[in-house]
Amino acid sequence: MTEHFEQWGEQEMKKKRAAGVFFSLMLTAGLLAGCGGNQQGGSSSGGNSGGGGGGDVIKIGANLELSGGVASYGQSIAEGLDLALEEINKEGINGKKLELVKVDNKSEAAEATNGAIKLISQDKVVAIIGSATSTNTLAQVQVANDNKVPLITPTGTNPTITNKDGKVNEFVFRTCFIDPFQGTVAAKFALNELKVKNAAVLIDSSSDYSKGLAASFKDAFTQGGGKIVAEEAYVAKDTDFRATLTRIKSKNPEFIFLPGYYEEVGLIVKQARELGLNVPIMGGDGWDSPKLVEIAGKDALNNTYITNHYSSGDPDPKIQEFVKAFKAKYNKAPDAFNALGYDTAYFLADAIKRAGSADPVKIKDALAQTKDLQLVSGTMTLNENHDPVKSAAILEYKDGQQQFKTKVNP
């Protein structure tokens, strides 16, 4: 789902965190090179091959935002993972159980890098699931590639996670669709379903996620005959958006595209309605948190929409089976981050089973060959960039509840 650039604050804090990342990457080149000594059976594949597959368990890592600014995302993924592993371990995989080792990256990129290093060098995991956000996933990519350990983000939607400058990151995968698809789906929905002819765009200028969705929305919206009448920006952790929203209101938009995260989005929607800006507002999967309704208020969220990876209201039997199991365990309806965490565990388990091995390189090869895998968020086939080709759901908020509106195929 997504990435979330935090404001780094004072210059000294920036320097300290940059130094932390540098130190972590130095460890990647040095300390983790020694992980090759853990290989079994004389494998020459490098990295951590076989390290987490000894005995009766196969260790997999979860590098998630369990605290900090976007903790709701990481916690939801963790819930989905835990439910899936309970189910998977009833039968096991190739005679072994999966053991999940979690680290909290505190919603920070430097901590995500450190977490990946710990999971590989100390915990000897054969794969890492996470992070929830694109920034924190990108912070692990070099570690994963250098040490030949698969990294799977359930919700990191930035395209460069899996393919940067035309080069595929060999050991990096995702379970979600990517930003350009979300932005394009939103534009087509605004033009074809809501019948709007002009729109305003309000982005988090500190977030690649927000900027990526906005770029694809603007391209598709203008190519479809629409007009962008206002473009404004804010920065993560801002709390007063009234001046910006007043400028937007003066342009008389029929629609506002707001690709951001629930903390700011909730305040923006609330303040927009207080200013009498009652046009449809739409965003992406970054809205999907129970906290959004608490922040915005259920009335303010009426006439808002999101693109998302799945809907608990979708009548598909596989989805409803998952919803029933999730409610039985957690006594609440699962959101998209729950579903993608759950799906990612099954995606990895399927690859381990087909690989017939706990060797990370063999698991990587099996992940890349995934085709027509039936998951809660859709039937998944990976393309050449390690991105899934799957549908998107469009949800509408009514009285604080997400209502399934339609499903859009790629």
PDB file of N, CA and C in Angstrom, residues 8 16 26 58 62 64 126 143 145 153 178 195 206 226 254 257 294 328-329 342 348 367 371 376 379 394 397 409:
ATOM      1  N   TRP A   8      11.495  14.835   8.672  1.00  0.00           N
ATOM      2  CA  TRP A   8      12.656  14.449   9.465  1.00  0.00           C
ATOM      3  C   TRP A   8      13.012  15.464  10.560  1.00  0.00           C
ATOM      4  N   LYS A  16      21.764  12.261  11.687  1.00  0.00           N
ATOM      5  CA  LYS A  16      21.864  11.033  12.461  1.00  0.00           C
ATOM      6  C   LYS A  16      21.199   9.871  11.744  1.00  0.00           C
ATOM      7  N   MET A  26      26.547  -0.469   5.103  1.00  0.00           N
ATOM      8  CA  MET A  26      27.892  -1.016   5.243  1.00  0.00           C
ATOM      9  C   MET A  26      27.845  -2.421   5.838  1.00  0.00           C
ATOM     10  N   ILE A  58      10.373 -23.305   9.287  1.00  0.00           N
ATOM     11  CA  ILE A  58      10.949 -22.413   8.286  1.00  0.00           C
ATOM     12  C   ILE A  58      10.669 -21.000   8.772  1.00  0.00           C
ATOM     13  N   ALA A  62       8.870 -10.581   9.220  1.00  0.00           N
ATOM     14  CA  ALA A  62       7.869  -9.549   8.946  1.00  0.00           C
ATOM     15  C   ALA A  62       8.440  -8.230   9.448  1.00  0.00           C
ATOM     16  N   LEU A  64       7.581  -4.630   9.757  1.00  0.00           N
ATOM     17  CA  LEU A  64       6.333  -3.868   9.644  1.00  0.00           C
ATOM     18  C   LEU A  64       6.309  -2.626  10.528  1.00  0.00           C
ATOM     19  N   VAL A 126      14.231 -16.965   5.708  1.00  0.00           N
ATOM     20  CA  VAL A 126      14.405 -17.310   4.292  1.00  0.00           C
ATOM     21  C   VAL A 126      13.683 -16.326   3.372  1.00  0.00           C
ATOM     22  N   VAL A 143      19.361  -4.528   0.651  1.00  0.00           N
ATOM     23  CA  VAL A 143      19.696  -5.602   1.586  1.00  0.00           C
ATOM     24  C   VAL A 143      19.221  -6.942   1.035  1.00  0.00           C
ATOM     25  N   ASN A 145      18.432  -7.784  -2.163  1.00  0.00           N
ATOM     26  CA  ASN A 145      19.140  -8.177  -3.380  1.00  0.00           C
ATOM     27  C   ASN A 145      20.567  -8.626  -3.095  1.00  0.00           C
ATOM     28  N   THR A 153       6.530  -7.057  -0.426  1.00  0.00           N
ATOM     29  CA  THR A 153       5.696  -6.049   0.218  1.00  0.00           C
ATOM     30  C   THR A 153       4.223  -6.341  -0.072  1.00  0.00           C
ATOM     31  N   ILE A 178       0.100  -1.527  -8.538  1.00  0.00           N
ATOM     32  CA  ILE A 178       1.012  -0.394  -8.415  1.00  0.00           C
ATOM     33  C   ILE A 178       0.283   0.939  -8.590  1.00  0.00           C
ATOM     34  N   LYS A 195     -19.116  11.471 -13.879  1.00  0.00           N
ATOM     35  CA  LYS A 195     -19.388  12.411 -14.970  1.00  0.00           C
ATOM     36  C   LYS A 195     -18.871  13.824 -14.692  1.00  0.00           C
ATOM     37  N   SER A 206       5.640  15.364   0.297  1.00  0.00           N
ATOM     38  CA  SER A 206       6.747  14.614   0.887  1.00  0.00           C
ATOM     39  C   SER A 206       6.635  13.122   0.622  1.00  0.00           C
ATOM     40  N   GLY A 226     -10.846  15.520 -19.345  1.00  0.00           N
ATOM     41  CA  GLY A 226     -11.038  16.329 -18.146  1.00  0.00           C
ATOM     42  C   GLY A 226     -10.011  17.448 -18.044  1.00  0.00           C
ATOM     43  N   GLU A 254     -15.262  20.287  -9.570  1.00  0.00           N
ATOM     44  CA  GLU A 254     -16.381  19.355  -9.427  1.00  0.00           C
ATOM     45  C   GLU A 254     -15.971  18.102  -8.641  1.00  0.00           C
ATOM     46  N   PHE A 257      -9.166  15.040  -6.128  1.00  0.00           N
ATOM     47  CA  PHE A 257      -8.386  13.819  -5.993  1.00  0.00           C
ATOM     48  C   PHE A 257      -7.375  14.040  -4.878  1.00  0.00           C
ATOM     49  N   GLU A 294     -12.623   7.969  12.527  1.00  0.00           N
ATOM     50  CA  GLU A 294     -12.466   8.664  13.804  1.00  0.00           C
ATOM     51  C   GLU A 294     -12.000  10.099  13.591  1.00  0.00           C
ATOM     52  N   ALA A 328     -14.142 -14.201  13.151  1.00  0.00           N
ATOM     53  CA  ALA A 328     -14.120 -15.176  14.243  1.00  0.00           C
ATOM     54  C   ALA A 328     -12.887 -14.992  15.122  1.00  0.00           C
ATOM     55  N   LYS A 329     -11.778 -14.582  14.531  1.00  0.00           N
ATOM     56  CA  LYS A 329     -10.537 -14.414  15.294  1.00  0.00           C
ATOM     57  C   LYS A 329     -10.441 -13.040  15.953  1.00  0.00           C
ATOM     58  N   TYR A 342      -2.734 -11.343   4.733  1.00  0.00           N
ATOM     59  CA  TYR A 342      -3.193 -12.737   4.638  1.00  0.00           C
ATOM     60  C   TYR A 342      -2.763 -13.346   3.302  1.00  0.00           C
ATOM     61  N   LEU A 348       3.629 -16.580  -0.339  1.00  0.00           N
ATOM     62  CA  LEU A 348       4.937 -17.112   0.027  1.00  0.00           C
ATOM     63  C   LEU A 348       4.866 -18.609   0.305  1.00  0.00           C
ATOM     64  N   LEU A 367       8.481 -17.829  -6.600  1.00  0.00           N
ATOM     65  CA  LEU A 367       7.647 -16.623  -6.522  1.00  0.00           C
ATOM     66  C   LEU A 367       7.484 -15.993  -7.897  1.00  0.00           C
ATOM     67  N   LYS A 371       1.471 -18.153 -11.050  1.00  0.00           N
ATOM     68  CA  LYS A 371       0.470 -17.952 -12.092  1.00  0.00           C
ATOM     69  C   LYS A 371      -0.879 -18.478 -11.613  1.00  0.00           C
ATOM     70  N   VAL A 376      -7.472 -13.940  -1.799  1.00  0.00           N
ATOM     71  CA  VAL A 376      -8.633 -13.137  -1.405  1.00  0.00           C
ATOM     72  C   VAL A 376      -8.733 -11.867  -2.239  1.00  0.00           C
ATOM     73  N   THR A 379      -7.231 -13.201  -8.347  1.00  0.00           N
ATOM     74  CA  THR A 379      -6.383 -14.236  -8.951  1.00  0.00           C
ATOM     75  C   THR A 379      -5.076 -13.592  -9.375  1.00  0.00           C
ATOM     76  N   ILE A 394     -13.545  -0.438  -6.157  1.00  0.00           N
ATOM     77  CA  ILE A 394     -13.873   0.943  -5.819  1.00  0.00           C
ATOM     78  C   ILE A 394     -14.909   0.910  -4.704  1.00  0.00           C
ATOM     79  N   TYR A 397     -17.746   5.582   0.824  1.00  0.00           N
ATOM     80  CA  TYR A 397     -18.060   5.724   2.242  1.00  0.00           C
ATOM     81  C   TYR A 397     -19.491   6.230   2.407  1.00  0.00           C
ATOM     82  N   ASN A 409     -11.177  -4.249 -13.734  1.00  0.00           N
ATOM     83  CA  ASN A 409     -10.127  -5.148 -14.188  1.00  0.00           C
ATOM     84  C   ASN A 409      -8.992  -4.381 -14.849  1.00  0.00           C
TER      85      ASN A 409
END
